Amino acid sequence: MRNLHAPDDDRDDPPFSSGYDDGRPPLRDQSWRDMQERPRPSEFISRFGMEEAPAPPRQRRSLGLLSILALLVLAAAVAGYATTKVPARWAGVISTNTRAEVSAVATVPSPPARAPLAVASSPDVPATGTTASVAPANAPDPNTRLREEDRAPKFDVRAANAVPAARETGSQTPVQGVTDTEIRFGMAAPFSGPAREMGHQLKLGIDLAFAQANDEGGVHGRQLKLFTADDAYEPTRTLNAMKELYEQNKVFGFVENYGSPTALISVPYALERHTLYFGAFTGAPSLRRDPPDRYVFNYRAGYAEEADAIVHYLVKTRRLRPQDIGVLTQQDAYGDAGWDGVTKAMRTLRGGVSGDVFRMSYNRNTVNVDDAIAQLRRQRPAIKAVVLVATFRAAAKFVEKTRDIYPDMIYATISGVGSTGLASELMVLGPKYADGIICTQVTPAVDSYASVALNYKKALAKYFPGEPADYTSLEAYLTASILVEGLRRVGPAVDTEALVNVLESMQNYELGLGPKVSFGPSDHQALHKVWGTQLDKSGQYHAIDLE
């Protein structure tokens, strides 16, 4: 084998220096003979049993350098292509996914470092049935081959919480409690316990108004349905009743819920869900904020307005002094609301000066008024009138136990007492217990010839024959009638926000009450009118002028 380390015959220059640092002269200064005396590579290899490998020629080394340069140029070209093409290809993947894959992104939270959402939801939009539109992505290049891991959906964060199917098809967004055939409402009220008669009368009035509307074709073809849940007038049971109606019965809104203490539970529940809370049977200030809560609407005058009307009547018409008037209150938000109304009226009559007002109380859902009567006996000087902020059984028990002791006592109640129930209880005791009892109302007298009273009694005879006319069921009937009118004005595309907007624009609606029904963005109470009635010995209420 040719020794490649020996000088070629045609080489002009001697080999380069060996680089040894042993004091010997460089190879350039040695003779070729001295160099040949050193062991040849073949001899060195043979000593260790190794084979001699041929070294590549000069031309081969030059080609290797060219190949490296070519690979570097190719790599740079690939990197440039990837920088411009690959992101666009990935961005196009979203358009190849199915609708099911698009909806799956709703469960992926947005990373905080990303830009804000392109479509932000309004704080006033209900949590149920909301949608957000999604912009279509660029179509992928059909000639581009994707790696398997690239085939997984890669969505922009703006698609989070989107339900694009309804937008793509142009169909209406689903609204809880609203279908093509019905609209569902719920009512939490007492259907057991001492106040169960109130729950029965409220349900009767709503069923009456809904039956009339349904017989006329419903509201834009939808039938109105009422679902009820029993809380027995106990706030500890109200939350479960609300959950039953909203989460199980899937109601659209709440109508004519009963009670002031229970409203402290049910109103926040409805507001958190941006759900309509319409026409509750309470005059408590918690439902009459300034400005009003967007989803809370009232039909009736507040308890403060009723108490003010009673106090002014006793002072202006019956010629009593403010200190001659005491108050019996239920120990809860209902009693507190009536008490606040009385004290405010007293302060007005005293020229803005606060004074002592005699107050008695009893426990809710009981008729135990003995402690209150003991207080009354100790009161000096004796009072001449009592404002009863109580339910009808407790009020009747108080009258029963004090009428003989104070035969000239004037008893006046607000509408929350349940005037029909009160009359029935007192008539059982005897005519003298009923005679002269004053009761404020938030409706015209049921035995009047007002158009609304005549229509109510006609419908009552048709749909619920045998049921007597009642102030509580009349109030519920009027409340539901206003709600029906609001739904009709919304049109077929009904949802909570649209209904609230329509109600806030309702002005001077003629219902046959005398005063016209009006709402506004700053006033969510349909009426501020208070009517006066008084019982006679036969247990019948007659209108009296409170002014």
mmCIF file of N, CA and C in Angstrom, residues 434-520:
data_model
loop_
_atom_site.group_PDB
_atom_site.id
_atom_site.type_symbol
_atom_site.label_atom_id
_atom_site.label_comp_id
_atom_site.label_asym_id
_atom_site.label_seq_id
_atom_site.Cartn_x
_atom_site.Cartn_y
_atom_site.Cartn_z
ATOM 1 N N ALA A 434 -115.785 42.629 65.416
ATOM 2 C CA ALA A 434 -115.513 43.075 64.048
ATOM 3 C C ALA A 434 -115.884 44.533 63.838
ATOM 4 N N ASP A 435 -116.877 45.008 64.512
ATOM 5 C CA ASP A 435 -117.414 46.336 64.245
ATOM 6 C C ASP A 435 -116.375 47.435 64.458
ATOM 7 N N GLY A 436 -116.169 48.237 63.414
ATOM 8 C CA GLY A 436 -115.318 49.412 63.521
ATOM 9 C C GLY A 436 -113.844 49.171 63.219
ATOM 10 N N ILE A 437 -113.423 47.954 62.935
ATOM 11 C CA ILE A 437 -112.011 47.689 62.639
ATOM 12 C C ILE A 437 -111.657 48.342 61.303
ATOM 13 N N ILE A 438 -110.584 49.142 61.308
ATOM 14 C CA ILE A 438 -110.127 49.833 60.096
ATOM 15 C C ILE A 438 -109.022 49.014 59.434
ATOM 16 N N CYS A 439 -109.068 48.975 58.125
ATOM 17 C CA CYS A 439 -108.020 48.248 57.382
ATOM 18 C C CYS A 439 -107.699 49.016 56.105
ATOM 19 N N THR A 440 -106.419 49.347 55.936
ATOM 20 C CA THR A 440 -106.011 49.959 54.673
ATOM 21 C C THR A 440 -105.870 48.886 53.608
ATOM 22 N N GLN A 441 -106.106 49.259 52.345
ATOM 23 C CA GLN A 441 -106.048 48.323 51.227
ATOM 24 C C GLN A 441 -105.187 48.912 50.105
ATOM 25 N N VAL A 442 -104.686 48.027 49.260
ATOM 26 C CA VAL A 442 -103.931 48.477 48.083
ATOM 27 C C VAL A 442 -104.705 48.159 46.805
ATOM 28 N N THR A 443 -105.985 47.867 46.957
ATOM 29 C CA THR A 443 -106.898 47.658 45.826
ATOM 30 C C THR A 443 -108.209 48.367 46.148
ATOM 31 N N PRO A 444 -109.021 48.622 45.138
ATOM 32 C CA PRO A 444 -110.379 49.098 45.422
ATOM 33 C C PRO A 444 -111.159 48.029 46.190
ATOM 34 N N ALA A 445 -112.248 48.412 46.793
ATOM 35 C CA ALA A 445 -113.068 47.459 47.549
ATOM 36 C C ALA A 445 -113.586 46.356 46.627
ATOM 37 N N VAL A 446 -113.554 45.122 47.102
ATOM 38 C CA VAL A 446 -113.978 43.994 46.254
ATOM 39 C C VAL A 446 -115.475 44.047 45.956
ATOM 40 N N ASP A 447 -116.246 44.725 46.804
ATOM 41 C CA ASP A 447 -117.684 44.808 46.552
ATOM 42 C C ASP A 447 -118.068 46.088 45.831
ATOM 43 N N SER A 448 -117.053 46.807 45.324
ATOM 44 C CA SER A 448 -117.333 48.051 44.608
ATOM 45 C C SER A 448 -117.776 47.737 43.179
ATOM 46 N N TYR A 449 -118.184 48.787 42.471
ATOM 47 C CA TYR A 449 -118.586 48.637 41.072
ATOM 48 C C TYR A 449 -117.521 49.178 40.118
ATOM 49 N N ALA A 450 -116.305 49.225 40.608
ATOM 50 C CA ALA A 450 -115.195 49.583 39.726
ATOM 51 C C ALA A 450 -115.045 48.507 38.655
ATOM 52 N N SER A 451 -114.643 48.910 37.461
ATOM 53 C CA SER A 451 -114.537 47.959 36.348
ATOM 54 C C SER A 451 -113.629 46.791 36.696
ATOM 55 N N VAL A 452 -112.505 47.076 37.332
ATOM 56 C CA VAL A 452 -111.558 46.007 37.627
ATOM 57 C C VAL A 452 -112.138 45.027 38.642
ATOM 58 N N ALA A 453 -112.923 45.523 39.618
ATOM 59 C CA ALA A 453 -113.540 44.641 40.601
ATOM 60 C C ALA A 453 -114.614 43.766 39.948
ATOM 61 N N LEU A 454 -115.381 44.338 39.022
ATOM 62 C CA LEU A 454 -116.413 43.570 38.330
ATOM 63 C C LEU A 454 -115.790 42.495 37.435
ATOM 64 N N ASN A 455 -114.713 42.841 36.718
ATOM 65 C CA ASN A 455 -114.037 41.857 35.866
ATOM 66 C C ASN A 455 -113.443 40.719 36.689
ATOM 67 N N TYR A 456 -112.877 41.070 37.830
ATOM 68 C CA TYR A 456 -112.290 40.060 38.723
ATOM 69 C C TYR A 456 -113.347 39.080 39.199
ATOM 70 N N LYS A 457 -114.477 39.585 39.649
ATOM 71 C CA LYS A 457 -115.515 38.699 40.178
ATOM 72 C C LYS A 457 -116.150 37.853 39.072
ATOM 73 N N LYS A 458 -116.233 38.411 37.866
ATOM 74 C CA LYS A 458 -116.753 37.638 36.742
ATOM 75 C C LYS A 458 -115.814 36.476 36.400
ATOM 76 N N ALA A 459 -114.533 36.742 36.360
ATOM 77 C CA ALA A 459 -113.557 35.685 36.079
ATOM 78 C C ALA A 459 -113.529 34.658 37.202
ATOM 79 N N LEU A 460 -113.678 35.107 38.437
ATOM 80 C CA LEU A 460 -113.679 34.203 39.584
ATOM 81 C C LEU A 460 -114.848 33.217 39.494
ATOM 82 N N ALA A 461 -116.013 33.726 39.109
ATOM 83 C CA ALA A 461 -117.176 32.849 38.983
ATOM 84 C C ALA A 461 -116.997 31.851 37.838
ATOM 85 N N LYS A 462 -116.274 32.229 36.786
ATOM 86 C CA LYS A 462 -116.082 31.348 35.629
ATOM 87 C C LYS A 462 -115.047 30.264 35.886
ATOM 88 N N TYR A 463 -113.914 30.620 36.427
ATOM 89 C CA TYR A 463 -112.808 29.667 36.545
ATOM 90 C C TYR A 463 -112.740 28.979 37.904
ATOM 91 N N PHE A 464 -113.217 29.654 38.943
ATOM 92 C CA PHE A 464 -113.165 29.060 40.277
ATOM 93 C C PHE A 464 -114.489 29.303 40.996
ATOM 94 N N PRO A 465 -115.546 28.734 40.487
ATOM 95 C CA PRO A 465 -116.858 28.941 41.107
ATOM 96 C C PRO A 465 -116.866 28.431 42.550
ATOM 97 N N GLY A 466 -117.491 29.195 43.388
ATOM 98 C CA GLY A 466 -117.542 28.830 44.802
ATOM 99 C C GLY A 466 -116.514 29.553 45.649
ATOM 100 N N GLU A 467 -115.470 30.091 45.022
ATOM 101 C CA GLU A 467 -114.470 30.851 45.777
ATOM 102 C C GLU A 467 -114.989 32.266 46.015
ATOM 103 N N PRO A 468 -114.972 32.736 47.257
ATOM 104 C CA PRO A 468 -115.459 34.095 47.525
ATOM 105 C C PRO A 468 -114.444 35.140 47.085
ATOM 106 N N ALA A 469 -114.934 36.330 46.784
ATOM 107 C CA ALA A 469 -114.048 37.446 46.458
ATOM 108 C C ALA A 469 -113.219 37.806 47.680
ATOM 109 N N ASP A 470 -111.964 38.153 47.448
ATOM 110 C CA ASP A 470 -111.038 38.371 48.558
ATOM 111 C C ASP A 470 -110.028 39.453 48.163
ATOM 112 N N TYR A 471 -109.657 40.297 49.105
ATOM 113 C CA TYR A 471 -108.702 41.367 48.800
ATOM 114 C C TYR A 471 -107.334 40.811 48.402
ATOM 115 N N THR A 472 -106.928 39.729 49.015
ATOM 116 C CA THR A 472 -105.611 39.164 48.706
ATOM 117 C C THR A 472 -105.580 38.575 47.306
ATOM 118 N N SER A 473 -106.607 37.802 46.946
ATOM 119 C CA SER A 473 -106.635 37.227 45.595
ATOM 120 C C SER A 473 -106.847 38.315 44.548
ATOM 121 N N LEU A 474 -107.591 39.386 44.902
ATOM 122 C CA LEU A 474 -107.748 40.502 43.974
ATOM 123 C C LEU A 474 -106.399 41.183 43.724
ATOM 124 N N GLU A 475 -105.616 41.381 44.774
ATOM 125 C CA GLU A 475 -104.294 41.981 44.594
ATOM 126 C C GLU A 475 -103.427 41.106 43.688
ATOM 127 N N ALA A 476 -103.428 39.801 43.913
ATOM 128 C CA ALA A 476 -102.629 38.901 43.077
ATOM 129 C C ALA A 476 -103.123 38.905 41.635
ATOM 130 N N TYR A 477 -104.430 38.987 41.444
ATOM 131 C CA TYR A 477 -105.009 39.051 40.098
ATOM 132 C C TYR A 477 -104.541 40.314 39.366
ATOM 133 N N LEU A 478 -104.537 41.451 40.061
ATOM 134 C CA LEU A 478 -104.090 42.703 39.449
ATOM 135 C C LEU A 478 -102.591 42.663 39.146
ATOM 136 N N THR A 479 -101.818 42.108 40.066
ATOM 137 C CA THR A 479 -100.374 41.983 39.852
ATOM 138 C C THR A 479 -100.084 41.168 38.602
ATOM 139 N N ALA A 480 -100.730 39.998 38.503
ATOM 140 C CA ALA A 480 -100.498 39.119 37.360
ATOM 141 C C ALA A 480 -100.991 39.748 36.058
ATOM 142 N N SER A 481 -102.063 40.530 36.119
ATOM 143 C CA SER A 481 -102.583 41.186 34.914
ATOM 144 C C SER A 481 -101.583 42.195 34.362
ATOM 145 N N ILE A 482 -100.908 42.928 35.245
ATOM 146 C CA ILE A 482 -99.879 43.867 34.789
ATOM 147 C C ILE A 482 -98.707 43.115 34.173
ATOM 148 N N LEU A 483 -98.332 42.005 34.777
ATOM 149 C CA LEU A 483 -97.246 41.194 34.231
ATOM 150 C C LEU A 483 -97.597 40.671 32.844
ATOM 151 N N VAL A 484 -98.822 40.215 32.662
ATOM 152 C CA VAL A 484 -99.256 39.719 31.354
ATOM 153 C C VAL A 484 -99.170 40.817 30.301
ATOM 154 N N GLU A 485 -99.588 42.025 30.674
ATOM 155 C CA GLU A 485 -99.512 43.142 29.729
ATOM 156 C C GLU A 485 -98.067 43.424 29.338
ATOM 157 N N GLY A 486 -97.166 43.369 30.311
ATOM 158 C CA GLY A 486 -95.757 43.577 30.005
ATOM 159 C C GLY A 486 -95.224 42.527 29.045
ATOM 160 N N LEU A 487 -95.588 41.269 29.249
ATOM 161 C CA LEU A 487 -95.147 40.192 28.362
ATOM 162 C C LEU A 487 -95.687 40.383 26.951
ATOM 163 N N ARG A 488 -96.906 40.838 26.840
ATOM 164 C CA ARG A 488 -97.477 41.067 25.512
ATOM 165 C C ARG A 488 -96.731 42.179 24.775
ATOM 166 N N ARG A 489 -96.315 43.193 25.509
ATOM 167 C CA ARG A 489 -95.612 44.306 24.872
ATOM 168 C C ARG A 489 -94.195 43.934 24.439
ATOM 169 N N VAL A 490 -93.614 42.949 25.065
ATOM 170 C CA VAL A 490 -92.255 42.533 24.695
ATOM 171 C C VAL A 490 -92.226 41.955 23.294
ATOM 172 N N GLY A 491 -93.241 41.163 22.952
ATOM 173 C CA GLY A 491 -93.247 40.477 21.664
ATOM 174 C C GLY A 491 -92.807 39.033 21.818
ATOM 175 N N PRO A 492 -92.677 38.317 20.707
ATOM 176 C CA PRO A 492 -92.341 36.878 20.776
ATOM 177 C C PRO A 492 -90.961 36.612 21.365
ATOM 178 N N ALA A 493 -89.993 37.479 21.124
ATOM 179 C CA ALA A 493 -88.619 37.250 21.592
ATOM 180 C C ALA A 493 -88.489 37.725 23.035
ATOM 181 N N VAL A 494 -89.047 36.973 23.965
ATOM 182 C CA VAL A 494 -89.076 37.397 25.356
ATOM 183 C C VAL A 494 -87.821 36.925 26.088
ATOM 184 N N ASP A 495 -87.226 37.824 26.846
ATOM 185 C CA ASP A 495 -86.195 37.471 27.819
ATOM 186 C C ASP A 495 -86.261 38.496 28.941
ATOM 187 N N THR A 496 -85.525 38.269 29.999
ATOM 188 C CA THR A 496 -85.647 39.116 31.186
ATOM 189 C C THR A 496 -85.293 40.566 30.905
ATOM 190 N N GLU A 497 -84.184 40.787 30.202
ATOM 191 C CA GLU A 497 -83.750 42.164 29.957
ATOM 192 C C GLU A 497 -84.769 42.923 29.112
ATOM 193 N N ALA A 498 -85.304 42.248 28.096
ATOM 194 C CA ALA A 498 -86.308 42.901 27.256
ATOM 195 C C ALA A 498 -87.559 43.232 28.063
ATOM 196 N N LEU A 499 -87.974 42.316 28.941
ATOM 197 C CA LEU A 499 -89.167 42.546 29.746
ATOM 198 C C LEU A 499 -88.944 43.699 30.725
ATOM 199 N N VAL A 500 -87.781 43.752 31.344
ATOM 200 C CA VAL A 500 -87.493 44.856 32.266
ATOM 201 C C VAL A 500 -87.533 46.190 31.522
ATOM 202 N N ASN A 501 -86.945 46.227 30.347
ATOM 203 C CA ASN A 501 -86.959 47.470 29.567
ATOM 204 C C ASN A 501 -88.383 47.895 29.219
ATOM 205 N N VAL A 502 -89.228 46.945 28.868
ATOM 206 C CA VAL A 502 -90.618 47.257 28.536
ATOM 207 C C VAL A 502 -91.362 47.758 29.769
ATOM 208 N N LEU A 503 -91.169 47.080 30.905
ATOM 209 C CA LEU A 503 -91.860 47.504 32.124
ATOM 210 C C LEU A 503 -91.447 48.920 32.527
ATOM 211 N N GLU A 504 -90.166 49.221 32.401
ATOM 212 C CA GLU A 504 -89.701 50.555 32.778
ATOM 213 C C GLU A 504 -90.234 51.653 31.853
ATOM 214 N N SER A 505 -90.726 51.256 30.697
ATOM 215 C CA SER A 505 -91.298 52.238 29.776
ATOM 216 C C SER A 505 -92.831 52.278 29.845
ATOM 217 N N MET A 506 -93.435 51.458 30.708
ATOM 218 C CA MET A 506 -94.895 51.419 30.824
ATOM 219 C C MET A 506 -95.395 52.654 31.576
ATOM 220 N N GLN A 507 -96.165 53.463 30.915
ATOM 221 C CA GLN A 507 -96.680 54.695 31.508
ATOM 222 C C GLN A 507 -98.186 54.790 31.302
ATOM 223 N N ASN A 508 -98.896 55.149 32.391
ATOM 224 C CA ASN A 508 -100.333 55.439 32.326
ATOM 225 C C ASN A 508 -101.135 54.288 31.732
ATOM 226 N N TYR A 509 -100.798 53.077 32.133
ATOM 227 C CA TYR A 509 -101.557 51.909 31.678
ATOM 228 C C TYR A 509 -102.887 51.868 32.426
ATOM 229 N N GLU A 510 -103.974 51.783 31.668
ATOM 230 C CA GLU A 510 -105.318 51.822 32.251
ATOM 231 C C GLU A 510 -105.755 50.408 32.628
ATOM 232 N N LEU A 511 -105.881 50.173 33.933
ATOM 233 C CA LEU A 511 -106.313 48.865 34.424
ATOM 234 C C LEU A 511 -107.689 48.934 35.076
ATOM 235 N N GLY A 512 -108.255 50.130 35.171
ATOM 236 C CA GLY A 512 -109.571 50.279 35.792
ATOM 237 C C GLY A 512 -109.506 50.464 37.291
ATOM 238 N N LEU A 513 -108.334 50.876 37.809
ATOM 239 C CA LEU A 513 -108.158 51.038 39.248
ATOM 240 C C LEU A 513 -108.497 52.433 39.741
ATOM 241 N N GLY A 514 -108.604 53.372 38.829
ATOM 242 C CA GLY A 514 -108.661 54.784 39.197
ATOM 243 C C GLY A 514 -107.324 55.387 38.834
ATOM 244 N N PRO A 515 -106.311 55.297 39.708
ATOM 245 C CA PRO A 515 -104.968 55.732 39.294
ATOM 246 C C PRO A 515 -104.419 54.791 38.226
ATOM 247 N N LYS A 516 -103.659 55.332 37.292
ATOM 248 C CA LYS A 516 -103.108 54.522 36.211
ATOM 249 C C LYS A 516 -101.765 53.930 36.609
ATOM 250 N N VAL A 517 -101.470 52.799 36.005
ATOM 251 C CA VAL A 517 -100.253 52.060 36.330
ATOM 252 C C VAL A 517 -99.079 52.652 35.555
ATOM 253 N N SER A 518 -98.003 52.941 36.263
ATOM 254 C CA SER A 518 -96.799 53.469 35.625
ATOM 255 C C SER A 518 -95.558 52.930 36.319
ATOM 256 N N PHE A 519 -94.554 52.624 35.523
ATOM 257 C CA PHE A 519 -93.220 52.297 36.013
ATOM 258 C C PHE A 519 -92.231 53.255 35.363
ATOM 259 N N GLY A 520 -91.020 53.246 35.865
ATOM 260 C CA GLY A 520 -89.944 54.017 35.265
ATOM 261 C C GLY A 520 -88.616 53.498 35.775
#
